[in-house]
Amino acid sequence: MSLSGKTVIITGSNSGIGLGVARELAKAGINVVLNSYTDTAEDHALAAEIAQETGVTARYIQADMSKGDECRRLIADAGGCDILVNNAGIQHVAPVEEFPAGKWDAIIAINLSSAFHTTAAAITGMREKGWGRIINIASAHGLTASPYKSAYVAAKHGIVGFTKTIGLETAQEPITCNAICPGYVLTPLVEAQIPDTMKEYDMSREDVIKNVMLERQPSKEFATTEQLGGTALYLCSDAAAQVTGTTISVDGGWTAL
Ligand code: NAD
């Protein structure tokens, strides 16, 4: 079955993994809806660039994934979708007793609750079309934990549980729901953690990357946004029609430890 002409909505896709997934799916002929909470000329230019490079239809829709009604509006404004990639995410690192309550709420809202709202809004349209793919970008932190990332680890474990539940709710339909669990990928989200970690451990940038970030990634290499796009494309393919309610790790061996 060709994926050409299908439409994907990717939350949080004006940078990093979301943008990488958008580019890989567009190369397969899938029309793309990009999203973030901003509404700048650069955001719309990204969509225009993808359309020009691949020939698909691409547009950018502003919607704040920390708000349930905006998550649902995104799906409505896009006119539904065949493929939904729940990717928007933020991070904050602090010991639990110092963890700001506002940051906890924002991480749970953006990294977990947004997927509930978008999925709830998109699934009826998928049922009507008789086909659908829901792909949640979880994390190695959806399967394991690290200190000082309480909200992120809680949200990512939550999204793995949500993935299993939606996999079961759609098990007898041509709809699948899976989570991709990346290890470290060098994106703005990870880049932002480097300066603080350098300060905390009094280390150089290179040492932070090798000895702190990639310490738990046995391959000692970052996963790439292209590889995550390729994994998403596989989950959209016929070969993955019986893959549902589960996780695929792209973590250089992290979760084998
Ligand atoms: P990133 O910062 O490059 O991308 C995050 C995206 O989410 C951006 O497009 C940002 O604009 C968007 N976003 C943030 N708040 C939003 C909001 N309120 N509404 C709408 N969009 C919002 O980071 P990334 O590394 O590409 O992260 C993407 C996803 O991958 C996240 O869910 C993250 O947890 C997950 N992840 C990343 C890594 C990694 O190493 N980079 C590893 C595992 C999982």
JSON list of N, CA, C and O and ligand atoms in Angstrom, two decimals, residues 12-18 35-37 63-66 87-90 110-111 137-140 152 156 182-185 187-190, ligand 1:
[
{"chain": "A", "resi": 12, "resn": "GLY", "atom": "N", "xyz": [4.63, 19.70, 17.75]},
{"chain": "A", "resi": 12, "resn": "GLY", "atom": "CA", "xyz": [5.98, 20.17, 18.10]},
{"chain": "A", "resi": 12, "resn": "GLY", "atom": "C", "xyz": [6.99, 19.85, 17.03]},
{"chain": "A", "resi": 12, "resn": "GLY", "atom": "O", "xyz": [7.99, 19.17, 17.28]},
{"chain": "A", "resi": 13, "resn": "SER", "atom": "N", "xyz": [6.75, 20.35, 15.82]},
{"chain": "A", "resi": 13, "resn": "SER", "atom": "CA", "xyz": [7.59, 19.90, 14.70]},
{"chain": "A", "resi": 13, "resn": "SER", "atom": "C", "xyz": [8.29, 21.04, 13.96]},
{"chain": "A", "resi": 13, "resn": "SER", "atom": "O", "xyz": [8.62, 20.88, 12.79]},
{"chain": "A", "resi": 14, "resn": "ASN", "atom": "N", "xyz": [8.54, 22.15, 14.65]},
{"chain": "A", "resi": 14, "resn": "ASN", "atom": "CA", "xyz": [9.34, 23.19, 13.99]},
{"chain": "A", "resi": 14, "resn": "ASN", "atom": "C", "xyz": [10.82, 23.06, 14.35]},
{"chain": "A", "resi": 14, "resn": "ASN", "atom": "O", "xyz": [11.61, 23.96, 14.06]},
{"chain": "A", "resi": 15, "resn": "SER", "atom": "N", "xyz": [11.19, 21.93, 14.96]},
{"chain": "A", "resi": 15, "resn": "SER", "atom": "CA", "xyz": [12.61, 21.70, 15.28]},
{"chain": "A", "resi": 15, "resn": "SER", "atom": "C", "xyz": [12.81, 20.23, 15.60]},
{"chain": "A", "resi": 15, "resn": "SER", "atom": "O", "xyz": [11.86, 19.46, 15.71]},
{"chain": "A", "resi": 16, "resn": "GLY", "atom": "N", "xyz": [14.07, 19.84, 15.71]},
{"chain": "A", "resi": 16, "resn": "GLY", "atom": "CA", "xyz": [14.45, 18.53, 16.26]},
{"chain": "A", "resi": 16, "resn": "GLY", "atom": "C", "xyz": [13.81, 17.31, 15.61]},
{"chain": "A", "resi": 16, "resn": "GLY", "atom": "O", "xyz": [13.69, 17.21, 14.39]},
{"chain": "A", "resi": 17, "resn": "ILE", "atom": "N", "xyz": [13.39, 16.38, 16.48]},
{"chain": "A", "resi": 17, "resn": "ILE", "atom": "CA", "xyz": [12.88, 15.08, 16.02]},
{"chain": "A", "resi": 17, "resn": "ILE", "atom": "C", "xyz": [11.60, 15.25, 15.19]},
{"chain": "A", "resi": 17, "resn": "ILE", "atom": "O", "xyz": [11.44, 14.62, 14.14]},
{"chain": "A", "resi": 18, "resn": "GLY", "atom": "N", "xyz": [10.70, 16.13, 15.63]},
{"chain": "A", "resi": 18, "resn": "GLY", "atom": "CA", "xyz": [9.44, 16.33, 14.91]},
{"chain": "A", "resi": 18, "resn": "GLY", "atom": "C", "xyz": [9.69, 16.78, 13.49]},
{"chain": "A", "resi": 18, "resn": "GLY", "atom": "O", "xyz": [9.06, 16.27, 12.54]},
{"chain": "A", "resi": 35, "resn": "ASN", "atom": "N", "xyz": [3.55, 21.79, 13.44]},
{"chain": "A", "resi": 35, "resn": "ASN", "atom": "CA", "xyz": [2.92, 22.54, 14.55]},
{"chain": "A", "resi": 35, "resn": "ASN", "atom": "C", "xyz": [3.95, 22.96, 15.58]},
{"chain": "A", "resi": 35, "resn": "ASN", "atom": "O", "xyz": [4.95, 22.29, 15.79]},
{"chain": "A", "resi": 36, "resn": "SER", "atom": "N", "xyz": [3.71, 24.08, 16.19]},
{"chain": "A", "resi": 36, "resn": "SER", "atom": "CA", "xyz": [4.30, 24.45, 17.48]},
{"chain": "A", "resi": 36, "resn": "SER", "atom": "C", "xyz": [3.44, 25.55, 18.08]},
{"chain": "A", "resi": 36, "resn": "SER", "atom": "O", "xyz": [2.38, 25.88, 17.52]},
{"chain": "A", "resi": 37, "resn": "TYR", "atom": "N", "xyz": [3.88, 26.10, 19.21]},
{"chain": "A", "resi": 37, "resn": "TYR", "atom": "CA", "xyz": [3.07, 27.15, 19.88]},
{"chain": "A", "resi": 37, "resn": "TYR", "atom": "C", "xyz": [3.36, 28.54, 19.32]},
{"chain": "A", "resi": 37, "resn": "TYR", "atom": "O", "xyz": [2.65, 29.49, 19.64]},
{"chain": "A", "resi": 63, "resn": "ALA", "atom": "N", "xyz": [-0.59, 25.94, 17.45]},
{"chain": "A", "resi": 63, "resn": "ALA", "atom": "CA", "xyz": [-1.48, 25.50, 18.53]},
{"chain": "A", "resi": 63, "resn": "ALA", "atom": "C", "xyz": [-0.59, 25.14, 19.71]},
{"chain": "A", "resi": 63, "resn": "ALA", "atom": "O", "xyz": [0.45, 24.50, 19.53]},
{"chain": "A", "resi": 64, "resn": "ASP", "atom": "N", "xyz": [-1.02, 25.54, 20.91]},
{"chain": "A", "resi": 64, "resn": "ASP", "atom": "CA", "xyz": [-0.21, 25.32, 22.12]},
{"chain": "A", "resi": 64, "resn": "ASP", "atom": "C", "xyz": [-0.59, 23.97, 22.75]},
{"chain": "A", "resi": 64, "resn": "ASP", "atom": "O", "xyz": [-1.70, 23.81, 23.26]},
{"chain": "A", "resi": 65, "resn": "MET", "atom": "N", "xyz": [0.35, 23.04, 22.70]},
{"chain": "A", "resi": 65, "resn": "MET", "atom": "CA", "xyz": [0.07, 21.68, 23.18]},
{"chain": "A", "resi": 65, "resn": "MET", "atom": "C", "xyz": [0.00, 21.57, 24.70]},
{"chain": "A", "resi": 65, "resn": "MET", "atom": "O", "xyz": [-0.23, 20.49, 25.23]},
{"chain": "A", "resi": 66, "resn": "SER", "atom": "N", "xyz": [0.18, 22.69, 25.40]},
{"chain": "A", "resi": 66, "resn": "SER", "atom": "CA", "xyz": [-0.02, 22.64, 26.86]},
{"chain": "A", "resi": 66, "resn": "SER", "atom": "C", "xyz": [-1.50, 22.83, 27.21]},
{"chain": "A", "resi": 66, "resn": "SER", "atom": "O", "xyz": [-1.88, 22.72, 28.37]},
{"chain": "A", "resi": 87, "resn": "ASN", "atom": "N", "xyz": [4.61, 14.32, 19.36]},
{"chain": "A", "resi": 87, "resn": "ASN", "atom": "CA", "xyz": [6.05, 14.51, 19.56]},
{"chain": "A", "resi": 87, "resn": "ASN", "atom": "C", "xyz": [6.40, 15.67, 20.49]},
{"chain": "A", "resi": 87, "resn": "ASN", "atom": "O", "xyz": [7.47, 15.67, 21.08]},
{"chain": "A", "resi": 88, "resn": "ALA", "atom": "N", "xyz": [5.50, 16.67, 20.62]},
{"chain": "A", "resi": 88, "resn": "ALA", "atom": "CA", "xyz": [5.86, 17.88, 21.39]},
{"chain": "A", "resi": 88, "resn": "ALA", "atom": "C", "xyz": [6.37, 17.49, 22.77]},
{"chain": "A", "resi": 88, "resn": "ALA", "atom": "O", "xyz": [5.79, 16.61, 23.43]},
{"chain": "A", "resi": 89, "resn": "GLY", "atom": "N", "xyz": [7.44, 18.13, 23.20]},
{"chain": "A", "resi": 89, "resn": "GLY", "atom": "CA", "xyz": [7.97, 17.79, 24.52]},
{"chain": "A", "resi": 89, "resn": "GLY", "atom": "C", "xyz": [8.93, 18.84, 25.03]},
{"chain": "A", "resi": 89, "resn": "GLY", "atom": "O", "xyz": [9.57, 19.53, 24.25]},
{"chain": "A", "resi": 90, "resn": "ILE", "atom": "N", "xyz": [8.97, 18.96, 26.36]},
{"chain": "A", "resi": 90, "resn": "ILE", "atom": "CA", "xyz": [9.93, 19.85, 27.00]},
{"chain": "A", "resi": 90, "resn": "ILE", "atom": "C", "xyz": [10.60, 19.08, 28.14]},
{"chain": "A", "resi": 90, "resn": "ILE", "atom": "O", "xyz": [10.15, 17.99, 28.51]},
{"chain": "A", "resi": 110, "resn": "ILE", "atom": "N", "xyz": [2.29, 18.96, 28.30]},
{"chain": "A", "resi": 110, "resn": "ILE", "atom": "CA", "xyz": [2.82, 18.93, 26.92]},
{"chain": "A", "resi": 110, "resn": "ILE", "atom": "C", "xyz": [3.28, 17.52, 26.53]},
{"chain": "A", "resi": 110, "resn": "ILE", "atom": "O", "xyz": [3.00, 17.05, 25.43]},
{"chain": "A", "resi": 111, "resn": "ASN", "atom": "N", "xyz": [4.00, 16.84, 27.43]},
{"chain": "A", "resi": 111, "resn": "ASN", "atom": "CA", "xyz": [4.60, 15.55, 27.07]},
{"chain": "A", "resi": 111, "resn": "ASN", "atom": "C", "xyz": [3.62, 14.38, 27.18]},
{"chain": "A", "resi": 111, "resn": "ASN", "atom": "O", "xyz": [3.87, 13.33, 26.62]},
{"chain": "A", "resi": 137, "resn": "ILE", "atom": "N", "xyz": [6.09, 9.80, 20.42]},
{"chain": "A", "resi": 137, "resn": "ILE", "atom": "CA", "xyz": [7.54, 9.87, 20.65]},
{"chain": "A", "resi": 137, "resn": "ILE", "atom": "C", "xyz": [7.74, 9.89, 22.17]},
{"chain": "A", "resi": 137, "resn": "ILE", "atom": "O", "xyz": [7.57, 10.92, 22.82]},
{"chain": "A", "resi": 138, "resn": "ALA", "atom": "N", "xyz": [8.04, 8.71, 22.71]},
{"chain": "A", "resi": 138, "resn": "ALA", "atom": "CA", "xyz": [8.29, 8.59, 24.16]},
{"chain": "A", "resi": 138, "resn": "ALA", "atom": "C", "xyz": [9.78, 8.85, 24.39]},
{"chain": "A", "resi": 138, "resn": "ALA", "atom": "O", "xyz": [10.31, 9.88, 23.96]},
{"chain": "A", "resi": 139, "resn": "SER", "atom": "N", "xyz": [10.49, 7.90, 24.99]},
{"chain": "A", "resi": 139, "resn": "SER", "atom": "CA", "xyz": [11.90, 8.11, 25.30]},
{"chain": "A", "resi": 139, "resn": "SER", "atom": "C", "xyz": [12.43, 6.84, 25.95]},
{"chain": "A", "resi": 139, "resn": "SER", "atom": "O", "xyz": [11.64, 6.04, 26.47]},
{"chain": "A", "resi": 140, "resn": "ALA", "atom": "N", "xyz": [13.75, 6.69, 25.99]},
{"chain": "A", "resi": 140, "resn": "ALA", "atom": "CA", "xyz": [14.33, 5.64, 26.85]},
{"chain": "A", "resi": 140, "resn": "ALA", "atom": "C", "xyz": [13.86, 5.89, 28.28]},
{"chain": "A", "resi": 140, "resn": "ALA", "atom": "O", "xyz": [13.73, 4.95, 29.07]},
{"chain": "A", "resi": 152, "resn": "TYR", "atom": "N", "xyz": [9.58, 14.44, 33.69]},
{"chain": "A", "resi": 152, "resn": "TYR", "atom": "CA", "xyz": [9.81, 13.89, 32.35]},
{"chain": "A", "resi": 152, "resn": "TYR", "atom": "C", "xyz": [9.66, 12.36, 32.36]},
{"chain": "A", "resi": 152, "resn": "TYR", "atom": "O", "xyz": [8.98, 11.79, 31.50]},
{"chain": "A", "resi": 156, "resn": "LYS", "atom": "N", "xyz": [6.82, 10.31, 30.42]},
{"chain": "A", "resi": 156, "resn": "LYS", "atom": "CA", "xyz": [7.21, 9.34, 29.37]},
{"chain": "A", "resi": 156, "resn": "LYS", "atom": "C", "xyz": [6.74, 7.92, 29.72]},
{"chain": "A", "resi": 156, "resn": "LYS", "atom": "O", "xyz": [6.33, 7.16, 28.84]},
{"chain": "A", "resi": 182, "resn": "PRO", "atom": "N", "xyz": [13.41, 6.95, 21.84]},
{"chain": "A", "resi": 182, "resn": "PRO", "atom": "CA", "xyz": [14.79, 7.31, 21.48]},
{"chain": "A", "resi": 182, "resn": "PRO", "atom": "C", "xyz": [15.67, 7.41, 22.72]},
{"chain": "A", "resi": 182, "resn": "PRO", "atom": "O", "xyz": [15.21, 7.81, 23.79]},
{"chain": "A", "resi": 183, "resn": "GLY", "atom": "N", "xyz": [16.94, 7.07, 22.53]},
{"chain": "A", "resi": 183, "resn": "GLY", "atom": "CA", "xyz": [17.97, 7.46, 23.51]},
{"chain": "A", "resi": 183, "resn": "GLY", "atom": "C", "xyz": [18.30, 8.92, 23.22]},
{"chain": "A", "resi": 183, "resn": "GLY", "atom": "O", "xyz": [17.42, 9.68, 22.80]},
{"chain": "A", "resi": 184, "resn": "TYR", "atom": "N", "xyz": [19.54, 9.30, 23.42]},
{"chain": "A", "resi": 184, "resn": "TYR", "atom": "CA", "xyz": [19.90, 10.71, 23.17]},
{"chain": "A", "resi": 184, "resn": "TYR", "atom": "C", "xyz": [20.02, 11.00, 21.68]},
{"chain": "A", "resi": 184, "resn": "TYR", "atom": "O", "xyz": [20.66, 10.27, 20.93]},
{"chain": "A", "resi": 185, "resn": "VAL", "atom": "N", "xyz": [19.36, 12.09, 21.28]},
{"chain": "A", "resi": 185, "resn": "VAL", "atom": "CA", "xyz": [19.41, 12.60, 19.91]},
{"chain": "A", "resi": 185, "resn": "VAL", "atom": "C", "xyz": [19.87, 14.05, 20.06]},
{"chain": "A", "resi": 185, "resn": "VAL", "atom": "O", "xyz": [19.32, 14.77, 20.92]},
{"chain": "A", "resi": 187, "resn": "THR", "atom": "N", "xyz": [19.44, 17.33, 19.59]},
{"chain": "A", "resi": 187, "resn": "THR", "atom": "CA", "xyz": [18.45, 18.32, 19.12]},
{"chain": "A", "resi": 187, "resn": "THR", "atom": "C", "xyz": [18.53, 19.51, 20.08]},
{"chain": "A", "resi": 187, "resn": "THR", "atom": "O", "xyz": [19.20, 19.42, 21.11]},
{"chain": "A", "resi": 188, "resn": "PRO", "atom": "N", "xyz": [17.81, 20.62, 19.79]},
{"chain": "A", "resi": 188, "resn": "PRO", "atom": "CA", "xyz": [17.83, 21.77, 20.70]},
{"chain": "A", "resi": 188, "resn": "PRO", "atom": "C", "xyz": [17.48, 21.39, 22.14]},
{"chain": "A", "resi": 188, "resn": "PRO", "atom": "O", "xyz": [18.02, 21.96, 23.09]},
{"chain": "A", "resi": 189, "resn": "LEU", "atom": "N", "xyz": [16.57, 20.41, 22.34]},
{"chain": "A", "resi": 189, "resn": "LEU", "atom": "CA", "xyz": [16.18, 20.00, 23.70]},
{"chain": "A", "resi": 189, "resn": "LEU", "atom": "C", "xyz": [17.37, 19.46, 24.47]},
{"chain": "A", "resi": 189, "resn": "LEU", "atom": "O", "xyz": [17.55, 19.72, 25.66]},
{"chain": "A", "resi": 190, "resn": "VAL", "atom": "N", "xyz": [18.22, 18.69, 23.80]},
{"chain": "A", "resi": 190, "resn": "VAL", "atom": "CA", "xyz": [19.40, 18.10, 24.44]},
{"chain": "A", "resi": 190, "resn": "VAL", "atom": "C", "xyz": [20.52, 19.13, 24.54]},
{"chain": "A", "resi": 190, "resn": "VAL", "atom": "O", "xyz": [21.19, 19.25, 25.58]},
{"chain": "B", "resi": 1, "resn": "NAD", "atom": "P1", "xyz": [13.07, 20.05, 20.47]},
{"chain": "B", "resi": 1, "resn": "NAD", "atom": "O1", "xyz": [13.14, 21.04, 21.58]},
{"chain": "B", "resi": 1, "resn": "NAD", "atom": "O2", "xyz": [13.95, 20.23, 19.28]},
{"chain": "B", "resi": 1, "resn": "NAD", "atom": "O3", "xyz": [11.59, 19.89, 19.95]},
{"chain": "B", "resi": 1, "resn": "NAD", "atom": "C1", "xyz": [10.47, 20.00, 20.79]},
{"chain": "B", "resi": 1, "resn": "NAD", "atom": "C2", "xyz": [9.34, 20.52, 19.96]},
{"chain": "B", "resi": 1, "resn": "NAD", "atom": "O4", "xyz": [8.20, 20.69, 20.79]},
{"chain": "B", "resi": 1, "resn": "NAD", "atom": "C3", "xyz": [9.66, 21.90, 19.36]},
{"chain": "B", "resi": 1, "resn": "NAD", "atom": "O5", "xyz": [9.16, 21.94, 18.04]},
{"chain": "B", "resi": 1, "resn": "NAD", "atom": "C4", "xyz": [8.90, 22.83, 20.26]},
{"chain": "B", "resi": 1, "resn": "NAD", "atom": "O6", "xyz": [8.53, 24.03, 19.62]},
{"chain": "B", "resi": 1, "resn": "NAD", "atom": "C5", "xyz": [7.69, 21.97, 20.57]},
{"chain": "B", "resi": 1, "resn": "NAD", "atom": "N1", "xyz": [6.94, 22.44, 21.72]},
{"chain": "B", "resi": 1, "resn": "NAD", "atom": "C6", "xyz": [7.37, 22.74, 22.97]},
{"chain": "B", "resi": 1, "resn": "NAD", "atom": "N2", "xyz": [6.36, 23.20, 23.71]},
{"chain": "B", "resi": 1, "resn": "NAD", "atom": "C7", "xyz": [5.25, 23.19, 22.93]},
{"chain": "B", "resi": 1, "resn": "NAD", "atom": "C8", "xyz": [3.90, 23.56, 23.13]},
{"chain": "B", "resi": 1, "resn": "NAD", "atom": "N3", "xyz": [3.47, 24.05, 24.29]},
{"chain": "B", "resi": 1, "resn": "NAD", "atom": "N4", "xyz": [3.05, 23.42, 22.08]},
{"chain": "B", "resi": 1, "resn": "NAD", "atom": "C9", "xyz": [3.46, 22.96, 20.88]},
{"chain": "B", "resi": 1, "resn": "NAD", "atom": "N5", "xyz": [4.74, 22.59, 20.65]},
{"chain": "B", "resi": 1, "resn": "NAD", "atom": "C10", "xyz": [5.61, 22.70, 21.66]},
{"chain": "B", "resi": 1, "resn": "NAD", "atom": "O7", "xyz": [13.31, 18.64, 21.15]},
{"chain": "B", "resi": 1, "resn": "NAD", "atom": "P2", "xyz": [13.38, 17.16, 20.55]},
{"chain": "B", "resi": 1, "resn": "NAD", "atom": "O8", "xyz": [14.58, 16.55, 21.17]},
{"chain": "B", "resi": 1, "resn": "NAD", "atom": "O9", "xyz": [13.23, 17.14, 19.09]},
{"chain": "B", "resi": 1, "resn": "NAD", "atom": "O10", "xyz": [12.12, 16.51, 21.27]},
{"chain": "B", "resi": 1, "resn": "NAD", "atom": "C11", "xyz": [11.02, 16.00, 20.59]},
{"chain": "B", "resi": 1, "resn": "NAD", "atom": "C12", "xyz": [10.42, 14.85, 21.37]},
{"chain": "B", "resi": 1, "resn": "NAD", "atom": "O11", "xyz": [11.37, 13.79, 21.46]},
{"chain": "B", "resi": 1, "resn": "NAD", "atom": "C13", "xyz": [10.07, 15.23, 22.81]},
{"chain": "B", "resi": 1, "resn": "NAD", "atom": "O12", "xyz": [8.85, 14.61, 23.18]},
{"chain": "B", "resi": 1, "resn": "NAD", "atom": "C14", "xyz": [11.22, 14.62, 23.61]},
{"chain": "B", "resi": 1, "resn": "NAD", "atom": "O13", "xyz": [10.86, 14.33, 24.92]},
{"chain": "B", "resi": 1, "resn": "NAD", "atom": "C15", "xyz": [11.50, 13.38, 22.79]},
{"chain": "B", "resi": 1, "resn": "NAD", "atom": "N6", "xyz": [12.83, 12.82, 22.99]},
{"chain": "B", "resi": 1, "resn": "NAD", "atom": "C16", "xyz": [13.96, 13.50, 22.69]},
{"chain": "B", "resi": 1, "resn": "NAD", "atom": "C17", "xyz": [15.20, 12.91, 22.90]},
{"chain": "B", "resi": 1, "resn": "NAD", "atom": "C18", "xyz": [16.48, 13.61, 22.57]},
{"chain": "B", "resi": 1, "resn": "NAD", "atom": "O14", "xyz": [17.54, 13.10, 22.94]},
{"chain": "B", "resi": 1, "resn": "NAD", "atom": "N7", "xyz": [16.47, 14.73, 21.88]},
{"chain": "B", "resi": 1, "resn": "NAD", "atom": "C19", "xyz": [15.27, 11.63, 23.43]},
{"chain": "B", "resi": 1, "resn": "NAD", "atom": "C20", "xyz": [14.11, 10.96, 23.73]},
{"chain": "B", "resi": 1, "resn": "NAD", "atom": "C21", "xyz": [12.88, 11.55, 23.51]}
]
